[in-house]
Coordinates of C-alpha atoms and ligand atoms in Angstrom, one line a residue:
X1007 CA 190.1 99.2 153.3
X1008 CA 190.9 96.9 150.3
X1009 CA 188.9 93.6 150.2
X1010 CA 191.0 90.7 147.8
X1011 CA 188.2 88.6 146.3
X1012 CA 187.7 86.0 143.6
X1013 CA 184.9 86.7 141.4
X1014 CA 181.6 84.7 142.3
X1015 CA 183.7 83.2 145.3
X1016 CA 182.5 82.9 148.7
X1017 CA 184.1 86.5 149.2
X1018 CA 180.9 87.8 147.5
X1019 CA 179.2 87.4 150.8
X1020 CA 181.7 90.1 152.2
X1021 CA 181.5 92.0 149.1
X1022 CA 177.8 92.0 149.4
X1023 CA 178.2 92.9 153.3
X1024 CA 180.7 95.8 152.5
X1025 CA 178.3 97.3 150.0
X1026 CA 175.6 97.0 152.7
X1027 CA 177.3 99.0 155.2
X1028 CA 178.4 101.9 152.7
X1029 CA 181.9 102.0 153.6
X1030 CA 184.5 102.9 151.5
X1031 CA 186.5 100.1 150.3
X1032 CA 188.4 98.9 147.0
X1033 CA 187.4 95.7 146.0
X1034 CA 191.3 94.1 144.5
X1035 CA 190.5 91.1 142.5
X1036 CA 192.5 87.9 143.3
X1037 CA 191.0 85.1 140.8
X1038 CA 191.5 82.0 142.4
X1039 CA 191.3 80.0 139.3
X1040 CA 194.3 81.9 138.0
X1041 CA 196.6 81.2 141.2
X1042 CA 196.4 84.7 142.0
X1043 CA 196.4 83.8 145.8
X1044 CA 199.8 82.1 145.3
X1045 CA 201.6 84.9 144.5
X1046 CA 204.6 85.7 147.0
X1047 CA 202.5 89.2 147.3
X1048 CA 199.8 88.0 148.3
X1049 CA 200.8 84.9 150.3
X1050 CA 202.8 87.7 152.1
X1051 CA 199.7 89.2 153.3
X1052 CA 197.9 86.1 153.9
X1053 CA 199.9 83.0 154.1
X1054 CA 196.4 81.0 153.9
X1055 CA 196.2 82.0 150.2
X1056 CA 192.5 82.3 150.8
X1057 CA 189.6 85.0 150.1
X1058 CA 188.0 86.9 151.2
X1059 CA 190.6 88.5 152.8
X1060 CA 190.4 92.1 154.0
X1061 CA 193.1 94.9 154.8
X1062 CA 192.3 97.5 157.2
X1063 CA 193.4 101.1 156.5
X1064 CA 195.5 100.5 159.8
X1065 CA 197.7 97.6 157.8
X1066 CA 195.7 94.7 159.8
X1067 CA 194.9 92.0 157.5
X1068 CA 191.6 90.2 158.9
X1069 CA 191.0 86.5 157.5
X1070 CA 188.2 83.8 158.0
X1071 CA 184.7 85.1 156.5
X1072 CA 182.9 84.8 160.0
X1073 CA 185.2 86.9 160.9
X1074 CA 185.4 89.5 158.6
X1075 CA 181.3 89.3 158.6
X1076 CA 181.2 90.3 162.5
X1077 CA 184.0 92.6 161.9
X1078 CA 182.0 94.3 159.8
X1079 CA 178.8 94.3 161.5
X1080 CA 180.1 95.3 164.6
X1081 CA 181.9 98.1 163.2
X1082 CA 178.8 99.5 161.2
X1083 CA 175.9 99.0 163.6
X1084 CA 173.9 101.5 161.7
X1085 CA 173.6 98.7 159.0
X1086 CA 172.0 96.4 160.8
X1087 CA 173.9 93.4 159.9
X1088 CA 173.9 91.3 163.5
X1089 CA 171.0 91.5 165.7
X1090 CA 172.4 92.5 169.5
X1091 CA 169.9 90.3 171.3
X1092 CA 171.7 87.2 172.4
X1093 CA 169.3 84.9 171.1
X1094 CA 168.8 86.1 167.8
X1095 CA 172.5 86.8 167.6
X1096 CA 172.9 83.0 168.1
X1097 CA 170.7 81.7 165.3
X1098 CA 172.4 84.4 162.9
X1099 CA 176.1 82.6 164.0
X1100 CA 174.6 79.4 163.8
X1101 CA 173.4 79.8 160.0
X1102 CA 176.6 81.6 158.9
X1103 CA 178.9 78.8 160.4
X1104 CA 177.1 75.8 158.7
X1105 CA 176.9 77.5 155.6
X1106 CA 180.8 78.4 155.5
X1107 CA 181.8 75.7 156.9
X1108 CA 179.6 72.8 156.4
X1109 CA 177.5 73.7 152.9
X1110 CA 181.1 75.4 151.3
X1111 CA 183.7 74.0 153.3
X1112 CA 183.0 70.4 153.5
X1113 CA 180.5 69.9 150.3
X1114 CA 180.7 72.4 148.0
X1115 CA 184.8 72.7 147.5
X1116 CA 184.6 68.6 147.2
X1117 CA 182.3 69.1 144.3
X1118 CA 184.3 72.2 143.0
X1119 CA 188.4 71.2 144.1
X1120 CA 188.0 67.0 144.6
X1121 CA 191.8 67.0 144.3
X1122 CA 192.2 69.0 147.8
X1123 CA 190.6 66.1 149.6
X1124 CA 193.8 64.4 148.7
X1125 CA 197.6 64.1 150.3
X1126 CA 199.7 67.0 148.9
X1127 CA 201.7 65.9 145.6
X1128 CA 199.7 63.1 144.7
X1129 CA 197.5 62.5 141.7
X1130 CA 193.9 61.2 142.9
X1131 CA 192.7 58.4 140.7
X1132 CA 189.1 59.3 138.9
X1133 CA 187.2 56.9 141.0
X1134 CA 188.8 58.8 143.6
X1135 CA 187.7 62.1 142.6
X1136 CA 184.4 60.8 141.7
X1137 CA 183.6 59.4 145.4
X1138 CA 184.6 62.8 146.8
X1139 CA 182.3 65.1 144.2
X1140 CA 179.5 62.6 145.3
X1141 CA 180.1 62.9 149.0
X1142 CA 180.6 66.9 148.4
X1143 CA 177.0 66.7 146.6
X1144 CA 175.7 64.9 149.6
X1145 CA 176.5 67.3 152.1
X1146 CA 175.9 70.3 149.7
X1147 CA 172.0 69.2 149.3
X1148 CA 171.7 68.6 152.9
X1149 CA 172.5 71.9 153.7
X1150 CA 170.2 73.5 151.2
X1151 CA 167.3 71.2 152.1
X1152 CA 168.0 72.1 155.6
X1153 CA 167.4 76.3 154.3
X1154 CA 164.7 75.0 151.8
X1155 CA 163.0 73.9 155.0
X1156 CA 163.9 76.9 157.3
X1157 CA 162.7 79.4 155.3
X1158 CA 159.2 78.3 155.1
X1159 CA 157.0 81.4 155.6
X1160 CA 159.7 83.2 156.2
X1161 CA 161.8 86.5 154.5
X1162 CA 165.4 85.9 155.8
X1163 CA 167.6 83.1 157.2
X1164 CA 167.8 84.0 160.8
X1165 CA 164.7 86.7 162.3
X1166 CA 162.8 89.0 160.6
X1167 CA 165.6 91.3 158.6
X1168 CA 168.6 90.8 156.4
X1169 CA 171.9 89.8 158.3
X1170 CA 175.1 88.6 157.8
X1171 CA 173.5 85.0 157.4
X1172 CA 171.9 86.1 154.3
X1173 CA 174.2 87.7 152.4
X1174 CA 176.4 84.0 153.1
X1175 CA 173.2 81.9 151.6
X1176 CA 173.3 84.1 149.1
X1177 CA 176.6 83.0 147.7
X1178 CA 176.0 79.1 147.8
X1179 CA 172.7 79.9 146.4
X1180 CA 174.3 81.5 143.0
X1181 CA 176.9 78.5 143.1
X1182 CA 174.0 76.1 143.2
X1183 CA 172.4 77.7 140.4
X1184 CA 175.3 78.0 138.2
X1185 CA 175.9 73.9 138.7
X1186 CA 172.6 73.9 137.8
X1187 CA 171.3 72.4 141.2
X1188 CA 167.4 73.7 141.4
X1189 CA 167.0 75.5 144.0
X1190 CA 163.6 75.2 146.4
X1191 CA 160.5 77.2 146.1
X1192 CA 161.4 79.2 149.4
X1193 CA 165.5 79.4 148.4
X1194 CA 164.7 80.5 144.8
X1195 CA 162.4 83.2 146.4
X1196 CA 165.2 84.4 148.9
X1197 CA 167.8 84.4 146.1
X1198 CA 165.5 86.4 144.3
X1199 CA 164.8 88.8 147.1
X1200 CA 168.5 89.2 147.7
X1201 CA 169.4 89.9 144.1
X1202 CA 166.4 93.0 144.4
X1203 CA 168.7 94.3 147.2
X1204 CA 170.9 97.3 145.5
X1205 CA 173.9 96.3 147.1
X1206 CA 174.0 92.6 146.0
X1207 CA 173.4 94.1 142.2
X1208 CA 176.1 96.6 143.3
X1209 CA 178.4 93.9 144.4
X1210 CA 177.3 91.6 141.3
X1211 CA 178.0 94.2 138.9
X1212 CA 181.7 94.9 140.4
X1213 CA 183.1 91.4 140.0
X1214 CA 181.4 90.9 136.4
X1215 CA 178.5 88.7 137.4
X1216 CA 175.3 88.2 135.8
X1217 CA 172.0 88.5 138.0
Ligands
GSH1068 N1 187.8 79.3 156.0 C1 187.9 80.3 154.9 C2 187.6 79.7 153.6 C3 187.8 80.6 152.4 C4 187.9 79.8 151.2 O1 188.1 78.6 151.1 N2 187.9 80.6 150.1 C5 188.1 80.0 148.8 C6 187.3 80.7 147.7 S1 185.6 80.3 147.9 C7 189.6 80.2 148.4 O2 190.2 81.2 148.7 N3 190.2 79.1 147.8 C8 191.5 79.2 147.3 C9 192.3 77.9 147.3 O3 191.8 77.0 148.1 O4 193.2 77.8 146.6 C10 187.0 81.4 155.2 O5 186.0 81.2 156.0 O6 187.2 82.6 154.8

């Protein structure tokens, strides 16, 4: 298995999740700030030119990080990455989708890449780009208040042990401290109990990140 990521990107969360599971895997580095997702390589094997992006010893390349974080919980249930009660399961799914594609998707890429949010070819004016980094800020704190709020008294986003959910906080987390957002009382204590986990200092270490 061979999983393309960008350093610090979102793909940590899979990176993190593959380290958890102890599966061999090659982690291939695909820097997005270089346009290494735009080569003809590697829009051959994923026309979305996204990460994470992960390909299967079989040849099957699996996109989409909910995706690939199910894939890989259900494929190494000794891990214990997705509860199997139906409930729990739920609340796990729910966190995971509105951090990818809420938190990162809608508000932290407007902060980060302003200029998607406008038509293809054209040159956004600054006011323009301003409006959407302050709209993208909007949404980005909502989301973390929201997990500032939910983890009161408790260890982990979703139940009572790690899951998939966490190791996808985790990423925005370390993108919120690195714009220098502060984080919460209860989000700086999980971001600090996820960096204690040996496989997010595993993961960290691989794509040249600081703790
Ligand atoms: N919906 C995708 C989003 C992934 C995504 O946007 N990844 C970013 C890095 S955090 C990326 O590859 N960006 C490259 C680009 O937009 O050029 C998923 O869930 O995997």
């Amino acid at each position: 298995m061979k999983l393309f990521y960008s350093p610090g990107a979102c793909s940590l969360g899979i990176h993190v999740l593959l380290e958890e599971t102890g599966a061999a895997f090659e982690p291939v580095a695909c820097n997005v700030r270089e346009g290494a997702n735009r080569t003809p390589a590697f829009l051959a094997m994923n026309p979305k030119a996204k990460v994470p992006t992960l390909l299967r010893d079989n040849g099957h390349v699996l996109t989409e990080y909910p995706a690939i974080a199910v894939y890989l919980a259900r494929t190494n249930p000794h891990a214990h990455l997705l509860p199997t009660d139906p409930d729990a399961e739920a609340e796990v799914l729910e966190a995971m989708d509105y951090i990818v594609a809420t938190v990162h998707m809608q508000g932290f890429t407007r902060i980060a890449r302003p200029a998607n949010f406008a038509p293809a070819h054209t040159t956004p004016s600054e006011a323009d780009i301003e409006a959407v980094k302050t709209r993208g800020r909007e949404i980005f704190a909502a989301g973390m208040d929201l997990f500032e709020a939910r983890l009161q008294g408790r260890d982990h986003v979703a139940g009572d042990a790690f899951s998939v959910a966490d190791a996808t906080l985790l990423f925005v987390e370390n993108w919120a401290v690195r714009a220098g957002y502060t984080l919460g009382p209860n989000l700086a204590a999980h971001f600090a109990r996820m960096k204690a986990r040996p496989a997010v200092q595993r993961a960290f270490a691989s794509e040249g990140l600081t703790l």
